[in-house]
XYZ file of C-alpha atoms in Angstrom:
156
model
C 107.495 144.035 38.169
C 108.727 140.443 37.995
C 112.247 141.526 38.958
C 110.976 143.321 42.058
C 108.877 140.346 43.139
C 111.732 137.858 42.636
C 114.150 140.148 44.492
C 111.683 140.608 47.345
C 111.066 136.829 47.670
C 114.845 136.161 47.559
C 115.538 138.706 50.327
C 112.776 137.246 52.528
C 114.154 133.714 51.942
C 117.689 134.818 52.883
C 116.474 136.557 56.037
C 114.491 133.454 57.029
C 117.477 131.216 56.351
C 119.771 133.452 58.407
C 117.290 133.539 61.273
C 116.973 129.745 61.275
C 120.749 129.288 61.249
C 121.215 131.670 64.173
C 118.394 129.971 66.153
C 120.001 126.558 65.594
C 123.244 127.538 67.349
C 121.338 129.103 70.255
C 119.141 126.032 70.694
C 122.146 123.755 71.242
C 123.207 125.911 74.191
C 119.696 125.734 75.583
C 119.681 121.994 74.993
C 122.832 121.590 77.113
C 121.273 123.598 79.923
C 118.074 121.568 79.698
C 120.023 118.319 79.700
C 122.035 119.365 82.756
C 118.943 120.449 84.680
C 117.162 117.196 83.749
C 120.093 115.147 85.086
C 120.117 117.222 88.276
C 116.345 116.750 88.735
C 116.708 113.006 88.151
C 119.454 112.744 90.800
C 117.326 114.676 93.296
C 114.365 112.354 92.592
C 116.537 109.269 93.109
C 117.917 110.593 96.402
C 114.456 111.475 97.720
C 113.159 108.042 96.659
C 116.012 106.367 98.547
C 115.250 108.451 101.638
C 111.541 107.568 101.405
C 112.419 103.876 101.157
C 114.659 104.130 104.216
C 111.823 105.722 106.170
C 109.222 103.137 105.154
C 110.983 99.862 105.771
C 109.013 96.733 106.524
C 110.243 94.260 109.141
C 108.992 90.674 109.374
C 109.799 87.502 111.304
C 109.423 83.977 109.916
C 110.538 80.360 110.267
C 112.766 78.579 107.739
C 111.027 75.675 105.994
C 114.289 74.212 104.681
C 118.028 74.789 104.951
C 119.310 77.775 102.984
C 120.520 76.901 99.467
C 122.681 78.617 96.884
C 120.786 79.573 93.726
C 122.167 78.503 90.347
C 122.175 82.106 89.178
C 125.000 84.376 88.122
C 124.962 86.304 91.412
C 125.054 83.079 93.484
C 122.382 84.404 95.829
C 121.044 82.384 98.728
C 117.463 81.106 98.731
C 115.545 81.241 102.013
C 112.110 79.540 102.021
C 110.015 80.926 104.894
C 106.640 80.200 106.512
C 104.640 81.569 109.446
C 105.494 85.126 108.450
C 104.522 87.776 111.001
C 104.809 91.539 110.696
C 106.859 93.575 113.165
C 106.546 96.790 111.106
C 104.447 96.774 107.950
C 103.578 100.289 106.715
C 102.597 98.969 103.259
C 100.324 96.186 104.656
C 102.090 93.405 102.727
C 101.552 90.670 105.313
C 98.452 89.434 103.473
C 100.604 88.328 100.519
C 102.995 86.345 102.711
C 100.954 85.078 105.654
C 99.182 82.082 104.052
C 101.811 80.643 101.713
C 105.021 82.060 103.157
C 107.668 83.812 101.102
C 110.984 83.078 99.399
C 113.872 85.515 99.832
C 116.777 85.594 97.377
C 119.608 87.342 99.217
C 123.313 87.956 98.783
C 125.888 87.463 101.530
C 126.113 91.261 101.947
C 122.468 91.311 103.035
C 123.012 88.751 105.788
C 123.714 90.078 109.281
C 127.348 90.162 110.399
C 128.942 86.742 110.685
C 126.069 84.811 109.061
C 126.564 82.611 106.010
C 124.388 80.296 103.960
C 125.279 77.377 106.248
C 124.088 79.350 109.326
C 120.430 79.000 108.295
C 118.867 75.625 109.121
C 115.303 74.283 109.011
C 113.213 75.634 111.888
C 115.386 78.705 112.566
C 113.470 81.897 113.305
C 114.726 84.875 111.334
C 113.918 88.548 110.965
C 114.145 90.272 107.601
C 113.865 93.906 106.596
C 112.483 94.945 103.194
C 112.397 98.284 101.383
C 109.147 100.240 101.577
C 107.386 98.556 98.658
C 109.555 95.620 97.513
C 109.638 94.022 94.083
C 107.917 90.669 94.422
C 106.803 87.927 92.032
C 103.128 87.016 91.724
C 103.912 83.333 92.314
C 102.790 81.171 95.229
C 104.675 81.602 97.464
C 105.831 85.048 96.398
C 109.554 85.601 95.870
C 111.298 88.793 96.928
C 114.206 89.846 94.741
C 117.554 90.607 96.349
C 117.640 94.358 95.810
C 114.430 94.689 97.852
C 115.946 92.982 100.903
C 117.870 95.243 103.256
C 118.902 92.795 105.980
C 118.359 89.211 107.156
C 119.264 88.117 110.689
C 118.644 85.181 113.028
C 116.577 85.716 116.157
């Protein structure tokens, strides 16, 4: 009786082990497919997010408080300190954060309109700036808008 029981348990263990081994090789194929579909879904989400941001841009006008300055950061962005901010298009209703205390933009030369440089912006100049739908902004006073949230800055 003991021999039959031991043989039966051994056969069941071998069948289970074989089934687990076979399932392991199949799961790696499924894992590749899942990984590929996840990457595809992520790319589609990023593209749709970019399209949504393009649709919901915010446009503001403001007056420079001081001459534009180069930041002492790695990217050498330009700092624009603005006051009297007014909304031209503001789908996200952000004007409340900028109206009282102004705003500081940190922009690169690629974000400036054609032909404009840091030295083009002087105290008292009126400018127009375009932001992505819901820009990344600090909670400081005045708030600062990071460069990747600025689409374009131009003089009026």
